Amino acid sequence: MYVCLCKGITERQLKEAIAEGHSEFMDLKRELGVGAQCGKCIPVALAILAEETAKN
Ligand code: FES
């Protein structure tokens, strides 16, 4: 499932980047570009980040 349509970033890519240690939203933005254009994906990306970091 695509999280960020502007940059074509999937939920899986986000989860992989989080697992690799990108534990802050700004890290994900720098690494993948998520949220760097229209910003509509930011709430979803933050929710995935919170969910994934809560697992660790
Ligand atoms: Fe992610 Fe537009 S959908 S920046």
mmCIF file with all atom_site columns, N, CA and C and ligand atoms in Angstrom:
data_model
loop_
_atom_site.group_PDB
_atom_site.id
_atom_site.type_symbol
_atom_site.label_atom_id
_atom_site.label_alt_id
_atom_site.label_comp_id
_atom_site.label_asym_id
_atom_site.label_entity_id
_atom_site.label_seq_id
_atom_site.pdbx_PDB_ins_code
_atom_site.Cartn_x
_atom_site.Cartn_y
_atom_site.Cartn_z
_atom_site.occupancy
_atom_site.B_iso_or_equiv
_atom_site.pdbx_formal_charge
_atom_site.auth_seq_id
_atom_site.auth_comp_id
_atom_site.auth_asym_id
_atom_site.auth_atom_id
_atom_site.pdbx_PDB_model_num
ATOM   1   N  N   . MET A 1 1  ? 0.840  -1.198 0.000  1.00 0.00 ? 1  MET A N   1
ATOM   2   C  CA  . MET A 1 1  ? 0.000  0.000  0.000  1.00 0.00 ? 1  MET A CA  1
ATOM   3   C  C   . MET A 1 1  ? 0.877  1.251  0.000  1.00 0.00 ? 1  MET A C   1
ATOM   4   N  N   . TYR A 1 2  ? 0.511  2.192  -0.857 1.00 0.00 ? 2  TYR A N   1
ATOM   5   C  CA  . TYR A 1 2  ? 1.271  3.441  -0.888 1.00 0.00 ? 2  TYR A CA  1
ATOM   6   C  C   . TYR A 1 2  ? 0.887  4.339  0.285  1.00 0.00 ? 2  TYR A C   1
ATOM   7   N  N   . VAL A 1 3  ? 1.881  4.853  0.951  1.00 0.00 ? 3  VAL A N   1
ATOM   8   C  CA  . VAL A 1 3  ? 1.652  5.823  2.015  1.00 0.00 ? 3  VAL A CA  1
ATOM   9   C  C   . VAL A 1 3  ? 1.787  7.224  1.421  1.00 0.00 ? 3  VAL A C   1
ATOM   10  N  N   . CYS A 1 4  ? 2.838  7.400  0.652  1.00 0.00 ? 4  CYS A N   1
ATOM   11  C  CA  . CYS A 1 4  ? 3.131  8.707  0.059  1.00 0.00 ? 4  CYS A CA  1
ATOM   12  C  C   . CYS A 1 4  ? 3.030  8.599  -1.464 1.00 0.00 ? 4  CYS A C   1
ATOM   13  N  N   . LEU A 1 5  ? 1.974  9.191  -1.999 1.00 0.00 ? 5  LEU A N   1
ATOM   14  C  CA  . LEU A 1 5  ? 1.752  9.114  -3.449 1.00 0.00 ? 5  LEU A CA  1
ATOM   15  C  C   . LEU A 1 5  ? 2.711  10.034 -4.199 1.00 0.00 ? 5  LEU A C   1
ATOM   16  N  N   . CYS A 1 6  ? 3.031  11.166 -3.616 1.00 0.00 ? 6  CYS A N   1
ATOM   17  C  CA  . CYS A 1 6  ? 3.927  12.111 -4.299 1.00 0.00 ? 6  CYS A CA  1
ATOM   18  C  C   . CYS A 1 6  ? 5.284  11.482 -4.595 1.00 0.00 ? 6  CYS A C   1
ATOM   19  N  N   . LYS A 1 7  ? 5.791  10.735 -3.637 1.00 0.00 ? 7  LYS A N   1
ATOM   20  C  CA  . LYS A 1 7  ? 7.132  10.151 -3.779 1.00 0.00 ? 7  LYS A CA  1
ATOM   21  C  C   . LYS A 1 7  ? 7.088  8.646  -4.056 1.00 0.00 ? 7  LYS A C   1
ATOM   22  N  N   . GLY A 1 8  ? 5.881  8.075  -4.126 1.00 0.00 ? 8  GLY A N   1
ATOM   23  C  CA  . GLY A 1 8  ? 5.748  6.649  -4.420 1.00 0.00 ? 8  GLY A CA  1
ATOM   24  C  C   . GLY A 1 8  ? 6.357  5.765  -3.346 1.00 0.00 ? 8  GLY A C   1
ATOM   25  N  N   . ILE A 1 9  ? 6.084  6.099  -2.089 1.00 0.00 ? 9  ILE A N   1
ATOM   26  C  CA  . ILE A 1 9  ? 6.659  5.336  -0.979 1.00 0.00 ? 9  ILE A CA  1
ATOM   27  C  C   . ILE A 1 9  ? 5.605  4.421  -0.375 1.00 0.00 ? 9  ILE A C   1
ATOM   28  N  N   . THR A 1 10 ? 5.970  3.153  -0.253 1.00 0.00 ? 10 THR A N   1
ATOM   29  C  CA  . THR A 1 10 ? 5.026  2.182  0.289  1.00 0.00 ? 10 THR A CA  1
ATOM   30  C  C   . THR A 1 10 ? 5.203  2.033  1.804  1.00 0.00 ? 10 THR A C   1
ATOM   31  N  N   . GLU A 1 11 ? 4.168  1.426  2.408  1.00 0.00 ? 11 GLU A N   1
ATOM   32  C  CA  . GLU A 1 11 ? 4.213  1.148  3.840  1.00 0.00 ? 11 GLU A CA  1
ATOM   33  C  C   . GLU A 1 11 ? 5.420  0.241  4.139  1.00 0.00 ? 11 GLU A C   1
ATOM   34  N  N   . ARG A 1 12 ? 5.660  -0.712 3.255  1.00 0.00 ? 12 ARG A N   1
ATOM   35  C  CA  . ARG A 1 12 ? 6.776  -1.639 3.441  1.00 0.00 ? 12 ARG A CA  1
ATOM   36  C  C   . ARG A 1 12 ? 8.124  -0.905 3.441  1.00 0.00 ? 12 ARG A C   1
ATOM   37  N  N   . GLN A 1 13 ? 8.295  0.030  2.518  1.00 0.00 ? 13 GLN A N   1
ATOM   38  C  CA  . GLN A 1 13 ? 9.547  0.803  2.475  1.00 0.00 ? 13 GLN A CA  1
ATOM   39  C  C   . GLN A 1 13 ? 9.738  1.595  3.772  1.00 0.00 ? 13 GLN A C   1
ATOM   40  N  N   . LEU A 1 14 ? 8.637  2.170  4.242  1.00 0.00 ? 14 LEU A N   1
ATOM   41  C  CA  . LEU A 1 14 ? 8.713  2.940  5.491  1.00 0.00 ? 14 LEU A CA  1
ATOM   42  C  C   . LEU A 1 14 ? 9.123  2.039  6.654  1.00 0.00 ? 14 LEU A C   1
ATOM   43  N  N   . LYS A 1 15 ? 8.471  0.880  6.738  1.00 0.00 ? 15 LYS A N   1
ATOM   44  C  CA  . LYS A 1 15 ? 8.762  -0.050 7.837  1.00 0.00 ? 15 LYS A CA  1
ATOM   45  C  C   . LYS A 1 15 ? 10.201 -0.541 7.766  1.00 0.00 ? 15 LYS A C   1
ATOM   46  N  N   . GLU A 1 16 ? 10.705 -0.767 6.560  1.00 0.00 ? 16 GLU A N   1
ATOM   47  C  CA  . GLU A 1 16 ? 12.096 -1.197 6.416  1.00 0.00 ? 16 GLU A CA  1
ATOM   48  C  C   . GLU A 1 16 ? 13.048 -0.103 6.890  1.00 0.00 ? 16 GLU A C   1
ATOM   49  N  N   . ALA A 1 17 ? 12.758 1.133  6.492  1.00 0.00 ? 17 ALA A N   1
ATOM   50  C  CA  . ALA A 1 17 ? 13.625 2.249  6.894  1.00 0.00 ? 17 ALA A CA  1
ATOM   51  C  C   . ALA A 1 17 ? 13.600 2.432  8.419  1.00 0.00 ? 17 ALA A C   1
ATOM   52  N  N   . ILE A 1 18 ? 12.431 2.243  9.025  1.00 0.00 ? 18 ILE A N   1
ATOM   53  C  CA  . ILE A 1 18 ? 12.313 2.350  10.485 1.00 0.00 ? 18 ILE A CA  1
ATOM   54  C  C   . ILE A 1 18 ? 13.126 1.231  11.144 1.00 0.00 ? 18 ILE A C   1
ATOM   55  N  N   . ALA A 1 19 ? 13.006 0.023  10.593 1.00 0.00 ? 19 ALA A N   1
ATOM   56  C  CA  . ALA A 1 19 ? 13.755 -1.131 11.135 1.00 0.00 ? 19 ALA A CA  1
ATOM   57  C  C   . ALA A 1 19 ? 15.264 -0.925 11.002 1.00 0.00 ? 19 ALA A C   1
ATOM   58  N  N   . GLU A 1 20 ? 15.666 -0.179 9.995  1.00 0.00 ? 20 GLU A N   1
ATOM   59  C  CA  . GLU A 1 20 ? 17.094 0.104  9.793  1.00 0.00 ? 20 GLU A CA  1
ATOM   60  C  C   . GLU A 1 20 ? 17.602 1.207  10.714 1.00 0.00 ? 20 GLU A C   1
ATOM   61  N  N   . GLY A 1 21 ? 16.709 1.748  11.534 1.00 0.00 ? 21 GLY A N   1
ATOM   62  C  CA  . GLY A 1 21 ? 17.147 2.714  12.534 1.00 0.00 ? 21 GLY A CA  1
ATOM   63  C  C   . GLY A 1 21 ? 16.719 4.150  12.306 1.00 0.00 ? 21 GLY A C   1
ATOM   64  N  N   . HIS A 1 22 ? 15.911 4.398  11.273 1.00 0.00 ? 22 HIS A N   1
ATOM   65  C  CA  . HIS A 1 22 ? 15.397 5.752  11.053 1.00 0.00 ? 22 HIS A CA  1
ATOM   66  C  C   . HIS A 1 22 ? 14.180 5.939  11.949 1.00 0.00 ? 22 HIS A C   1
ATOM   67  N  N   . SER A 1 23 ? 14.458 6.304  13.194 1.00 0.00 ? 23 SER A N   1
ATOM   68  C  CA  . SER A 1 23 ? 13.390 6.303  14.193 1.00 0.00 ? 23 SER A CA  1
ATOM   69  C  C   . SER A 1 23 ? 12.744 7.671  14.415 1.00 0.00 ? 23 SER A C   1
ATOM   70  N  N   . GLU A 1 24 ? 13.157 8.654  13.653 1.00 0.00 ? 24 GLU A N   1
ATOM   71  C  CA  . GLU A 1 24 ? 12.536 9.982  13.750 1.00 0.00 ? 24 GLU A CA  1
ATOM   72  C  C   . GLU A 1 24 ? 11.927 10.312 12.388 1.00 0.00 ? 24 GLU A C   1
ATOM   73  N  N   . PHE A 1 25 ? 10.843 11.081 12.413 1.00 0.00 ? 25 PHE A N   1
ATOM   74  C  CA  . PHE A 1 25 ? 10.204 11.428 11.143 1.00 0.00 ? 25 PHE A CA  1
ATOM   75  C  C   . PHE A 1 25 ? 11.170 12.151 10.202 1.00 0.00 ? 25 PHE A C   1
ATOM   76  N  N   . MET A 1 26 ? 11.977 13.044 10.746 1.00 0.00 ? 26 MET A N   1
ATOM   77  C  CA  . MET A 1 26 ? 12.913 13.793 9.898  1.00 0.00 ? 26 MET A CA  1
ATOM   78  C  C   . MET A 1 26 ? 13.941 12.877 9.230  1.00 0.00 ? 26 MET A C   1
ATOM   79  N  N   . ASP A 1 27 ? 14.300 11.791 9.918  1.00 0.00 ? 27 ASP A N   1
ATOM   80  C  CA  . ASP A 1 27 ? 15.207 10.796 9.314  1.00 0.00 ? 27 ASP A CA  1
ATOM   81  C  C   . ASP A 1 27 ? 14.547 10.153 8.104  1.00 0.00 ? 27 ASP A C   1
ATOM   82  N  N   . LEU A 1 28 ? 13.269 9.806  8.264  1.00 0.00 ? 28 LEU A N   1
ATOM   83  C  CA  . LEU A 1 28 ? 12.533 9.162  7.168  1.00 0.00 ? 28 LEU A CA  1
ATOM   84  C  C   . LEU A 1 28 ? 12.363 10.125 6.002  1.00 0.00 ? 28 LEU A C   1
ATOM   85  N  N   . LYS A 1 29 ? 12.112 11.359 6.342  1.00 0.00 ? 29 LYS A N   1
ATOM   86  C  CA  . LYS A 1 29 ? 11.942 12.382 5.302  1.00 0.00 ? 29 LYS A CA  1
ATOM   87  C  C   . LYS A 1 29 ? 13.246 12.546 4.519  1.00 0.00 ? 29 LYS A C   1
ATOM   88  N  N   . ARG A 1 30 ? 14.344 12.619 5.238  1.00 0.00 ? 30 ARG A N   1
ATOM   89  C  CA  . ARG A 1 30 ? 15.654 12.749 4.596  1.00 0.00 ? 30 ARG A CA  1
ATOM   90  C  C   . ARG A 1 30 ? 15.988 11.521 3.744  1.00 0.00 ? 30 ARG A C   1
ATOM   91  N  N   . GLU A 1 31 ? 15.708 10.359 4.309  1.00 0.00 ? 31 GLU A N   1
ATOM   92  C  CA  . GLU A 1 31 ? 16.075 9.110  3.645  1.00 0.00 ? 31 GLU A CA  1
ATOM   93  C  C   . GLU A 1 31 ? 15.193 8.807  2.428  1.00 0.00 ? 31 GLU A C   1
ATOM   94  N  N   . LEU A 1 32 ? 13.878 8.939  2.603  1.00 0.00 ? 32 LEU A N   1
ATOM   95  C  CA  . LEU A 1 32 ? 12.947 8.513  1.559  1.00 0.00 ? 32 LEU A CA  1
ATOM   96  C  C   . LEU A 1 32 ? 12.256 9.670  0.838  1.00 0.00 ? 32 LEU A C   1
ATOM   97  N  N   . GLY A 1 33 ? 12.178 10.799 1.494  1.00 0.00 ? 33 GLY A N   1
ATOM   98  C  CA  . GLY A 1 33 ? 11.451 11.927 0.912  1.00 0.00 ? 33 GLY A CA  1
ATOM   99  C  C   . GLY A 1 33 ? 9.991  11.962 1.315  1.00 0.00 ? 33 GLY A C   1
ATOM   100 N  N   . VAL A 1 34 ? 9.615  11.070 2.241  1.00 0.00 ? 34 VAL A N   1
ATOM   101 C  CA  . VAL A 1 34 ? 8.211  11.028 2.684  1.00 0.00 ? 34 VAL A CA  1
ATOM   102 C  C   . VAL A 1 34 ? 7.811  12.385 3.297  1.00 0.00 ? 34 VAL A C   1
ATOM   103 N  N   . GLY A 1 35 ? 6.657  12.883 2.861  1.00 0.00 ? 35 GLY A N   1
ATOM   104 C  CA  . GLY A 1 35 ? 6.148  14.136 3.397  1.00 0.00 ? 35 GLY A CA  1
ATOM   105 C  C   . GLY A 1 35 ? 6.826  15.380 2.859  1.00 0.00 ? 35 GLY A C   1
ATOM   106 N  N   . ALA A 1 36 ? 7.682  15.205 1.861  1.00 0.00 ? 36 ALA A N   1
ATOM   107 C  CA  . ALA A 1 36 ? 8.470  16.348 1.386  1.00 0.00 ? 36 ALA A CA  1
ATOM   108 C  C   . ALA A 1 36 ? 7.746  17.188 0.329  1.00 0.00 ? 36 ALA A C   1
ATOM   109 N  N   . GLN A 1 37 ? 6.601  16.695 -0.131 1.00 0.00 ? 37 GLN A N   1
ATOM   110 C  CA  . GLN A 1 37 ? 5.906  17.467 -1.173 1.00 0.00 ? 37 GLN A CA  1
ATOM   111 C  C   . GLN A 1 37 ? 4.598  18.052 -0.651 1.00 0.00 ? 37 GLN A C   1
ATOM   112 N  N   . CYS A 1 38 ? 3.464  17.340 -0.805 1.00 0.00 ? 38 CYS A N   1
ATOM   113 C  CA  . CYS A 1 38 ? 2.184  17.932 -0.374 1.00 0.00 ? 38 CYS A CA  1
ATOM   114 C  C   . CYS A 1 38 ? 1.955  17.820 1.127  1.00 0.00 ? 38 CYS A C   1
ATOM   115 N  N   . GLY A 1 39 ? 2.588  16.823 1.759  1.00 0.00 ? 39 GLY A N   1
ATOM   116 C  CA  . GLY A 1 39 ? 2.455  16.665 3.203  1.00 0.00 ? 39 GLY A CA  1
ATOM   117 C  C   . GLY A 1 39 ? 1.249  15.871 3.667  1.00 0.00 ? 39 GLY A C   1
ATOM   118 N  N   . LYS A 1 40 ? 0.395  15.437 2.727  1.00 0.00 ? 40 LYS A N   1
ATOM   119 C  CA  . LYS A 1 40 ? -0.825 14.715 3.125  1.00 0.00 ? 40 LYS A CA  1
ATOM   120 C  C   . LYS A 1 40 ? -0.523 13.370 3.776  1.00 0.00 ? 40 LYS A C   1
ATOM   121 N  N   . CYS A 1 41 ? 0.619  12.814 3.478  1.00 0.00 ? 41 CYS A N   1
ATOM   122 C  CA  . CYS A 1 41 ? 0.966  11.497 4.012  1.00 0.00 ? 41 CYS A CA  1
ATOM   123 C  C   . CYS A 1 41 ? 1.559  11.571 5.422  1.00 0.00 ? 41 CYS A C   1
ATOM   124 N  N   . ILE A 1 42 ? 1.848  12.753 5.893  1.00 0.00 ? 42 ILE A N   1
ATOM   125 C  CA  . ILE A 1 42 ? 2.543  12.879 7.184  1.00 0.00 ? 42 ILE A CA  1
ATOM   126 C  C   . ILE A 1 42 ? 1.794  12.203 8.332  1.00 0.00 ? 42 ILE A C   1
ATOM   127 N  N   . PRO A 1 43 ? 0.460  12.422 8.502  1.00 0.00 ? 43 PRO A N   1
ATOM   128 C  CA  . PRO A 1 43 ? -0.226 11.751 9.624  1.00 0.00 ? 43 PRO A CA  1
ATOM   129 C  C   . PRO A 1 43 ? -0.126 10.233 9.559  1.00 0.00 ? 43 PRO A C   1
ATOM   130 N  N   . VAL A 1 44 ? -0.255 9.677  8.362  1.00 0.00 ? 44 VAL A N   1
ATOM   131 C  CA  . VAL A 1 44 ? -0.180 8.220  8.211  1.00 0.00 ? 44 VAL A CA  1
ATOM   132 C  C   . VAL A 1 44 ? 1.245  7.743  8.496  1.00 0.00 ? 44 VAL A C   1
ATOM   133 N  N   . ALA A 1 45 ? 2.223  8.469  7.960  1.00 0.00 ? 45 ALA A N   1
ATOM   134 C  CA  . ALA A 1 45 ? 3.626  8.092  8.186  1.00 0.00 ? 45 ALA A CA  1
ATOM   135 C  C   . ALA A 1 45 ? 3.961  8.151  9.678  1.00 0.00 ? 45 ALA A C   1
ATOM   136 N  N   . LEU A 1 46 ? 3.443  9.169  10.364 1.00 0.00 ? 46 LEU A N   1
ATOM   137 C  CA  . LEU A 1 46 ? 3.692  9.287  11.816 1.00 0.00 ? 46 LEU A CA  1
ATOM   138 C  C   . LEU A 1 46 ? 3.033  8.143  12.573 1.00 0.00 ? 46 LEU A C   1
ATOM   139 N  N   . ALA A 1 47 ? 1.839  7.742  12.135 1.00 0.00 ? 47 ALA A N   1
ATOM   140 C  CA  . ALA A 1 47 ? 1.138  6.634  12.800 1.00 0.00 ? 47 ALA A CA  1
ATOM   141 C  C   . ALA A 1 47 ? 1.922  5.334  12.620 1.00 0.00 ? 47 ALA A C   1
ATOM   142 N  N   . ILE A 1 48 ? 2.447  5.102  11.409 1.00 0.00 ? 48 ILE A N   1
ATOM   143 C  CA  . ILE A 1 48 ? 3.244  3.890  11.162 1.00 0.00 ? 48 ILE A CA  1
ATOM   144 C  C   . ILE A 1 48 ? 4.517  3.935  11.998 1.00 0.00 ? 48 ILE A C   1
ATOM   145 N  N   . LEU A 1 49 ? 5.138  5.090  12.050 1.00 0.00 ? 49 LEU A N   1
ATOM   146 C  CA  . LEU A 1 49 ? 6.361  5.252  12.845 1.00 0.00 ? 49 LEU A CA  1
ATOM   147 C  C   . LEU A 1 49 ? 6.090  4.948  14.322 1.00 0.00 ? 49 LEU A C   1
ATOM   148 N  N   . ALA A 1 50 ? 4.984  5.476  14.846 1.00 0.00 ? 50 ALA A N   1
ATOM   149 C  CA  . ALA A 1 50 ? 4.643  5.241  16.254 1.00 0.00 ? 50 ALA A CA  1
ATOM   150 C  C   . ALA A 1 50 ? 4.377  3.759  16.504 1.00 0.00 ? 50 ALA A C   1
ATOM   151 N  N   . GLU A 1 51 ? 3.654  3.150  15.578 1.00 0.00 ? 51 GLU A N   1
ATOM   152 C  CA  . GLU A 1 51 ? 3.320  1.726  15.695 1.00 0.00 ? 51 GLU A CA  1
ATOM   153 C  C   . GLU A 1 51 ? 4.590  0.867  15.680 1.00 0.00 ? 51 GLU A C   1
ATOM   154 N  N   . GLU A 1 52 ? 5.481  1.173  14.748 1.00 0.00 ? 52 GLU A N   1
ATOM   155 C  CA  . GLU A 1 52 ? 6.699  0.373  14.597 1.00 0.00 ? 52 GLU A CA  1
ATOM   156 C  C   . GLU A 1 52 ? 7.666  0.583  15.753 1.00 0.00 ? 52 GLU A C   1
ATOM   157 N  N   . THR A 1 53 ? 7.806  1.809  16.213 1.00 0.00 ? 53 THR A N   1
ATOM   158 C  CA  . THR A 1 53 ? 8.751  2.058  17.305 1.00 0.00 ? 53 THR A CA  1
ATOM   159 C  C   . THR A 1 53 ? 8.215  1.494  18.625 1.00 0.00 ? 53 THR A C   1
ATOM   160 N  N   . ALA A 1 54 ? 6.886  1.397  18.748 1.00 0.00 ? 54 ALA A N   1
ATOM   161 C  CA  . ALA A 1 54 ? 6.291  0.809  19.957 1.00 0.00 ? 54 ALA A CA  1
ATOM   162 C  C   . ALA A 1 54 ? 6.597  -0.679 20.063 1.00 0.00 ? 54 ALA A C   1
ATOM   163 N  N   . LYS A 1 55 ? 6.863  -1.323 18.914 1.00 0.00 ? 55 LYS A N   1
ATOM   164 C  CA  . LYS A 1 55 ? 7.152  -2.755 18.894 1.00 0.00 ? 55 LYS A CA  1
ATOM   165 C  C   . LYS A 1 55 ? 8.535  -3.069 19.448 1.00 0.00 ? 55 LYS A C   1
ATOM   166 N  N   . ASN A 1 56 ? 9.432  -2.058 19.371 1.00 0.00 ? 56 ASN A N   1
ATOM   167 C  CA  . ASN A 1 56 ? 10.838 -2.324 19.732 1.00 0.00 ? 56 ASN A CA  1
ATOM   168 C  C   . ASN A 1 56 ? 11.136 -2.074 21.203 1.00 0.00 ? 56 ASN A C   1
HETATM 169 FE FE1 . FES B 2 .  ? 3.574  12.344 0.635  1.00 0.00 ? 1  FES B FE1 1
HETATM 170 FE FE2 . FES B 2 .  ? 2.408  14.156 -0.908 1.00 0.00 ? 1  FES B FE2 1
HETATM 171 S  S1  . FES B 2 .  ? 1.684  12.190 -0.382 1.00 0.00 ? 1  FES B S1  1
HETATM 172 S  S2  . FES B 2 .  ? 4.251  14.343 0.192  1.00 0.00 ? 1  FES B S2  1
#
